């Protein structure tokens, strides 16, 4: 994994004006974190947390009220920062009167200035990569939601980008479709691409991401490795023991306290069946009663 920065958010703030009488609404508050090259990075938060606003600023689609975003060291307000980026928005617009080949050709023509002289994958290669190799001549109006999402991913890969930014790429897909998209992101990452995607679906983030950033109401609550976050909340230990013919459970806080509890159980003749840390999910940590809120 590279130690070079793919995306850098530096003190990012965004305030939306809500009209003459309604004042303003802060959407982002001093958000700072780095996405390193070679990572699958999850951008996590509930709907309305500020994920899409952050992505739009990173892509030069909106301006920041304060702070900045850099893509491969270039300010996101500079069009050159997007030369190595592929993007799929949360609600992409599909030209339903086009077939898949025509749709990809249209987007290829838009990017031609950035990609002049660069050897790029063909449409059929892209459709095969995203798992729909036999639909090139089919009109998009006849595609399912999952197929449209896949052709959208193919569009994001037209320029063979080094960085792929996806806004809620699993939104609206069934469990099988979500698993297939997750597997595709892992394959792209193994091929050397940096993946930055937002989601409010915790299982998608937890299953494939090496690092995450968690936004809540426009504020960055955590940035780092998922394992570090989960480990920091694994202070509770569970003891299963048998006493008086019954199987009982005891939860204690801290490893030393757990050892002392086990010794006490032994001293009174109880049989300890198992002893170990309680494993929390990402959902437990971020949104549960013991979460980082």
Short mmCIF file of C-alpha atoms in Angstrom, two decimals:
data_model
loop_
_atom_site.label_atom_id
_atom_site.label_comp_id
_atom_site.label_asym_id
_atom_site.label_seq_id
_atom_site.Cartn_x
_atom_site.Cartn_y
_atom_site.Cartn_z
CA UNK A 1 0.00 0.00 0.00
CA UNK A 2 1.29 3.46 -0.97
CA UNK A 3 2.03 6.16 1.57
CA UNK A 4 0.91 8.81 -0.92
CA UNK A 5 -2.29 10.78 -0.34
CA UNK A 6 -5.12 10.32 -2.84
CA UNK A 7 -7.62 12.70 -1.19
CA UNK A 8 -6.97 15.26 1.53
CA UNK A 9 -9.82 17.05 3.29
CA UNK A 10 -8.43 20.07 5.16
CA UNK A 11 -10.66 22.03 7.55
CA UNK A 12 -13.61 21.61 5.21
CA UNK A 13 -16.68 23.64 6.04
CA UNK A 14 -19.89 24.25 4.14
CA UNK A 15 -22.81 26.50 5.05
CA UNK A 16 -25.98 26.60 2.96
CA UNK A 17 -28.02 29.77 2.80
CA UNK A 18 -31.69 28.96 3.33
CA UNK A 19 -33.24 32.21 2.18
CA UNK A 20 -33.52 35.77 3.38
CA UNK A 21 -35.49 35.02 6.54
CA UNK A 22 -34.45 31.47 7.40
CA UNK A 23 -30.74 32.17 7.85
CA UNK A 24 -28.11 29.52 7.12
CA UNK A 25 -27.54 25.84 7.79
CA UNK A 26 -24.08 24.35 8.43
CA UNK A 27 -23.59 21.12 6.47
CA UNK A 28 -19.90 20.49 7.25
CA UNK A 29 -17.87 21.64 10.24
CA UNK A 30 -14.07 21.63 10.00
CA UNK A 31 -13.75 18.16 8.43
CA UNK A 32 -10.13 16.97 8.04
CA UNK A 33 -8.86 13.53 7.06
CA UNK A 34 -6.70 11.78 4.44
CA UNK A 35 -7.40 8.90 2.09
CA UNK A 36 -4.18 7.13 1.15
CA UNK A 37 -3.52 5.57 -2.23
CA UNK A 38 -4.24 1.84 -2.43
CA UNK A 39 -7.00 1.83 0.20
CA UNK A 40 -10.64 0.90 0.17
CA UNK A 41 -11.91 3.78 2.27
CA UNK A 42 -15.45 3.92 3.64
CA UNK A 43 -17.18 7.25 4.18
CA UNK A 44 -19.88 6.50 6.72
CA UNK A 45 -22.82 8.41 8.09
CA UNK A 46 -26.59 8.60 8.18
CA UNK A 47 -28.49 10.27 5.35
CA UNK A 48 -27.95 14.02 5.69
CA UNK A 49 -24.64 13.66 7.58
CA UNK A 50 -22.71 15.58 4.89
CA UNK A 51 -21.21 12.76 2.83
CA UNK A 52 -22.57 13.84 -0.55
CA UNK A 53 -21.70 17.48 0.10
CA UNK A 54 -18.10 16.46 0.87
CA UNK A 55 -17.90 14.41 -2.31
CA UNK A 56 -19.35 17.21 -4.45
CA UNK A 57 -16.73 19.62 -3.12
CA UNK A 58 -13.99 17.07 -3.76
CA UNK A 59 -15.14 16.80 -7.38
CA UNK A 60 -15.42 20.54 -7.92
CA UNK A 61 -19.21 20.40 -8.19
CA UNK A 62 -19.67 22.71 -5.21
CA UNK A 63 -17.46 25.27 -3.53
CA UNK A 64 -16.44 25.09 0.13
CA UNK A 65 -17.31 27.83 2.58
CA UNK A 66 -13.94 27.23 4.24
CA UNK A 67 -11.06 24.79 3.93
CA UNK A 68 -10.23 22.76 0.83
CA UNK A 69 -9.95 19.31 -0.74
CA UNK A 70 -6.93 18.10 -2.69
CA UNK A 71 -6.94 15.18 -5.14
CA UNK A 72 -3.43 13.76 -5.70
CA UNK A 73 -2.06 17.05 -4.38
CA UNK A 74 -4.12 19.29 -6.70
CA UNK A 75 -6.82 21.60 -5.33
CA UNK A 76 -10.25 20.25 -6.23
CA UNK A 77 -11.23 23.62 -7.71
CA UNK A 78 -8.68 22.90 -10.48
CA UNK A 79 -10.13 20.71 -13.27
CA UNK A 80 -6.81 18.87 -13.54
CA UNK A 81 -7.52 17.23 -10.17
CA UNK A 82 -10.22 15.09 -11.84
CA UNK A 83 -8.04 13.67 -14.62
CA UNK A 84 -7.32 10.47 -12.64
CA UNK A 85 -10.78 10.11 -11.06
CA UNK A 86 -13.82 8.01 -11.94
CA UNK A 87 -17.14 8.91 -10.28
CA UNK A 88 -20.59 7.39 -9.81
CA UNK A 89 -23.13 9.68 -8.09
CA UNK A 90 -25.82 8.46 -5.74
CA UNK A 91 -28.58 9.27 -8.26
CA UNK A 92 -27.00 9.02 -11.70
CA UNK A 93 -28.93 10.11 -14.77
CA UNK A 94 -29.29 7.40 -17.39
CA UNK A 95 -30.19 8.09 -21.02
CA UNK A 96 -32.85 5.40 -21.22
CA UNK A 97 -33.19 5.71 -25.01
CA UNK A 98 -29.56 4.57 -25.42
CA UNK A 99 -28.20 1.08 -25.23
CA UNK A 100 -25.26 0.22 -22.95
CA UNK A 101 -22.65 0.64 -25.69
CA UNK A 102 -24.05 4.03 -26.73
CA UNK A 103 -24.22 5.16 -23.12
CA UNK A 104 -20.56 4.31 -22.55
CA UNK A 105 -19.54 5.94 -25.84
CA UNK A 106 -21.33 9.14 -24.81
CA UNK A 107 -19.43 9.30 -21.52
CA UNK A 108 -16.21 8.37 -23.27
CA UNK A 109 -16.63 11.38 -25.57
CA UNK A 110 -17.10 13.69 -22.57
CA UNK A 111 -13.77 12.57 -21.12
CA UNK A 112 -11.83 12.61 -24.41
CA UNK A 113 -9.86 15.77 -23.58
CA UNK A 114 -8.57 14.25 -20.31
CA UNK A 115 -7.76 10.87 -21.83
CA UNK A 116 -6.18 11.84 -25.16
CA UNK A 117 -3.43 9.40 -26.09
CA UNK A 118 -4.16 7.05 -23.19
CA UNK A 119 -4.90 3.39 -23.88
CA UNK A 120 -8.28 2.70 -22.31
CA UNK A 121 -10.42 -0.41 -21.79
CA UNK A 122 -13.06 -1.03 -24.44
CA UNK A 123 -16.78 -1.03 -23.73
CA UNK A 124 -17.02 -4.81 -23.88
CA UNK A 125 -14.14 -5.15 -21.41
CA UNK A 126 -15.90 -2.77 -19.03
CA UNK A 127 -19.24 -4.53 -19.28
CA UNK A 128 -17.54 -7.86 -18.64
CA UNK A 129 -15.70 -6.40 -15.66
CA UNK A 130 -18.93 -5.28 -13.99
CA UNK A 131 -20.66 -8.59 -14.68
CA UNK A 132 -23.03 -7.75 -17.58
CA UNK A 133 -21.06 -8.80 -20.69
CA UNK A 134 -24.05 -9.63 -22.91
CA UNK A 135 -26.16 -6.46 -22.67
CA UNK A 136 -24.26 -4.03 -24.90
CA UNK A 137 -27.08 -3.72 -27.45
CA UNK A 138 -29.93 -3.64 -24.91
CA UNK A 139 -31.69 -0.32 -24.21
CA UNK A 140 -31.14 1.02 -20.71
CA UNK A 141 -34.90 1.40 -20.27
CA UNK A 142 -35.02 -2.40 -20.07
CA UNK A 143 -32.35 -2.68 -17.36
CA UNK A 144 -33.09 -3.60 -13.76
CA UNK A 145 -31.88 -1.39 -10.92
CA UNK A 146 -28.90 -3.65 -10.36
CA UNK A 147 -27.97 -3.66 -14.05
CA UNK A 148 -28.19 0.13 -14.21
CA UNK A 149 -25.88 0.35 -11.21
CA UNK A 150 -23.39 -1.90 -12.97
CA UNK A 151 -23.41 0.09 -16.19
CA UNK A 152 -22.94 3.19 -14.03
CA UNK A 153 -19.88 1.56 -12.50
CA UNK A 154 -18.62 0.75 -15.99
CA UNK A 155 -18.99 4.45 -16.84
CA UNK A 156 -16.91 5.37 -13.77
CA UNK A 157 -14.12 3.10 -15.04
CA UNK A 158 -13.99 4.35 -18.65
CA UNK A 159 -10.78 6.32 -18.12
CA UNK A 160 -9.04 3.52 -16.18
CA UNK A 161 -8.87 5.88 -13.17
CA UNK A 162 -6.44 5.61 -10.28
CA UNK A 163 -9.13 6.81 -7.86
CA UNK A 164 -12.77 5.68 -7.96
CA UNK A 165 -15.27 7.77 -5.97
CA UNK A 166 -18.70 6.24 -5.44
CA UNK A 167 -21.63 7.85 -3.62
CA UNK A 168 -23.84 5.15 -2.06
CA UNK A 169 -22.99 2.53 -4.74
CA UNK A 170 -25.02 -0.23 -3.03
CA UNK A 171 -28.13 1.88 -2.49
CA UNK A 172 -31.29 0.17 -3.70
CA UNK A 173 -29.62 -3.14 -4.53
CA UNK A 174 -30.80 -6.47 -3.18
CA UNK A 175 -28.40 -8.51 -0.97
CA UNK A 176 -27.02 -10.44 -3.95
CA UNK A 177 -26.43 -7.26 -5.93
CA UNK A 178 -24.72 -5.59 -2.97
CA UNK A 179 -22.42 -8.57 -2.51
CA UNK A 180 -21.49 -8.52 -6.20
CA UNK A 181 -20.70 -4.80 -6.10
CA UNK A 182 -18.61 -5.29 -2.95
CA UNK A 183 -16.66 -8.07 -4.67
CA UNK A 184 -16.10 -5.83 -7.68
CA UNK A 185 -14.70 -3.06 -5.47
CA UNK A 186 -12.31 -5.54 -3.84
CA UNK A 187 -11.17 -6.73 -7.29
CA UNK A 188 -10.61 -3.14 -8.46
CA UNK A 189 -8.58 -2.43 -5.35
CA UNK A 190 -6.44 -5.53 -5.93
CA UNK A 191 -5.82 -4.19 -9.44
CA UNK A 192 -4.28 -1.09 -7.87
CA UNK A 193 -7.17 1.36 -7.70
CA UNK A 194 -7.99 3.48 -4.66
CA UNK A 195 -11.67 3.15 -3.77
CA UNK A 196 -13.48 5.88 -1.82
CA UNK A 197 -17.17 5.21 -1.30
CA UNK A 198 -19.87 6.56 0.93
CA UNK A 199 -22.55 4.44 2.53
CA UNK A 200 -25.03 4.34 5.38
CA UNK A 201 -25.06 0.52 5.21
CA UNK A 202 -22.68 -0.54 7.96
CA UNK A 203 -22.22 -4.14 6.84
CA UNK A 204 -20.94 -3.00 3.43
CA UNK A 205 -18.36 -0.74 5.06
CA UNK A 206 -17.28 -3.29 7.66
CA UNK A 207 -16.83 -6.14 5.20
CA UNK A 208 -14.36 -4.56 2.75
CA UNK A 209 -12.90 -1.28 4.04
CA UNK A 210 -9.43 -0.89 5.54
CA UNK A 211 -10.14 2.56 6.94
CA UNK A 212 -13.24 4.67 7.53
CA UNK A 213 -14.32 8.19 8.31
CA UNK A 214 -17.57 8.61 10.24
CA UNK A 215 -19.60 11.81 9.87
CA UNK A 216 -22.44 12.81 12.14
CA UNK A 217 -24.39 16.02 11.44
CA UNK A 218 -21.47 17.42 9.47
CA UNK A 219 -18.81 16.67 12.09
CA UNK A 220 -16.05 14.08 11.81
CA UNK A 221 -16.47 11.69 14.74
CA UNK A 222 -13.85 9.10 13.82
CA UNK A 223 -11.21 8.42 11.18
CA UNK A 224 -8.96 5.37 11.22
CA UNK A 225 -8.88 1.60 11.00
CA UNK A 226 -12.08 -0.31 11.70
CA UNK A 227 -10.16 -2.85 13.78
CA UNK A 228 -8.76 -0.09 16.01
CA UNK A 229 -12.24 1.32 16.55
CA UNK A 230 -13.72 -2.06 17.41
CA UNK A 231 -10.79 -2.98 19.66
CA UNK A 232 -11.14 0.26 21.59
CA UNK A 233 -14.67 -0.82 22.53
CA UNK A 234 -13.81 -4.43 23.37
CA UNK A 235 -13.27 -3.84 27.08
CA UNK A 236 -16.20 -5.98 28.13
CA UNK A 237 -15.63 -9.68 28.84
CA UNK A 238 -18.19 -12.44 28.93
CA UNK A 239 -17.93 -15.46 31.23
CA UNK A 240 -20.12 -18.52 30.75
CA UNK A 241 -20.14 -20.81 33.78
CA UNK A 242 -22.08 -23.69 35.28
CA UNK A 243 -23.17 -23.54 38.91
CA UNK A 244 -25.86 -25.42 40.77
CA UNK A 245 -26.80 -27.32 37.63
CA UNK A 246 -27.52 -24.11 35.68
CA UNK A 247 -25.64 -22.42 32.83
CA UNK A 248 -25.12 -18.77 33.72
CA UNK A 249 -23.56 -15.72 32.08
CA UNK A 250 -21.58 -12.88 33.64
CA UNK A 251 -20.32 -9.73 31.88
CA UNK A 252 -17.55 -7.64 33.45
CA UNK A 253 -15.55 -4.61 32.32
CA UNK A 254 -11.80 -5.02 31.88
CA UNK A 255 -9.50 -8.01 31.48
CA UNK A 256 -8.14 -7.93 35.03
CA UNK A 257 -11.66 -7.74 36.46
CA UNK A 258 -12.65 -10.71 34.31
CA UNK A 259 -9.70 -12.79 35.58
CA UNK A 260 -10.60 -11.94 39.17
CA UNK A 261 -14.22 -12.96 38.52
CA UNK A 262 -13.09 -16.31 37.07
CA UNK A 263 -10.89 -17.00 40.09
CA UNK A 264 -13.78 -16.17 42.40
CA UNK A 265 -16.04 -18.58 40.50
CA UNK A 266 -13.44 -21.33 40.74
CA UNK A 267 -13.02 -20.75 44.47
CA UNK A 268 -16.68 -21.48 45.05
CA UNK A 269 -16.68 -24.58 42.85
CA UNK A 270 -18.27 -23.23 39.67
CA UNK A 271 -17.23 -24.64 36.29
CA UNK A 272 -16.15 -21.96 33.79
CA UNK A 273 -17.22 -23.01 30.27
CA UNK A 274 -15.82 -20.04 28.33
CA UNK A 275 -14.16 -16.69 28.93
CA UNK A 276 -13.36 -14.00 26.36
CA UNK A 277 -13.99 -10.47 25.09
CA UNK A 278 -17.39 -9.43 23.82
CA UNK A 279 -17.09 -8.75 20.08
CA UNK A 280 -18.98 -5.66 18.97
CA UNK A 281 -20.03 -4.94 15.41
CA UNK A 282 -19.43 -1.58 13.78
CA UNK A 283 -23.11 -0.83 14.32
CA UNK A 284 -22.76 -1.52 18.06
CA UNK A 285 -19.81 0.85 18.31
CA UNK A 286 -21.15 3.74 16.25
CA UNK A 287 -24.85 3.64 17.03
CA UNK A 288 -25.37 1.33 20.01
CA UNK A 289 -25.62 2.22 23.66
CA UNK A 290 -21.87 1.65 24.02
CA UNK A 291 -21.11 3.48 20.74
CA UNK A 292 -18.93 6.49 20.14
CA UNK A 293 -21.62 9.10 20.28
#
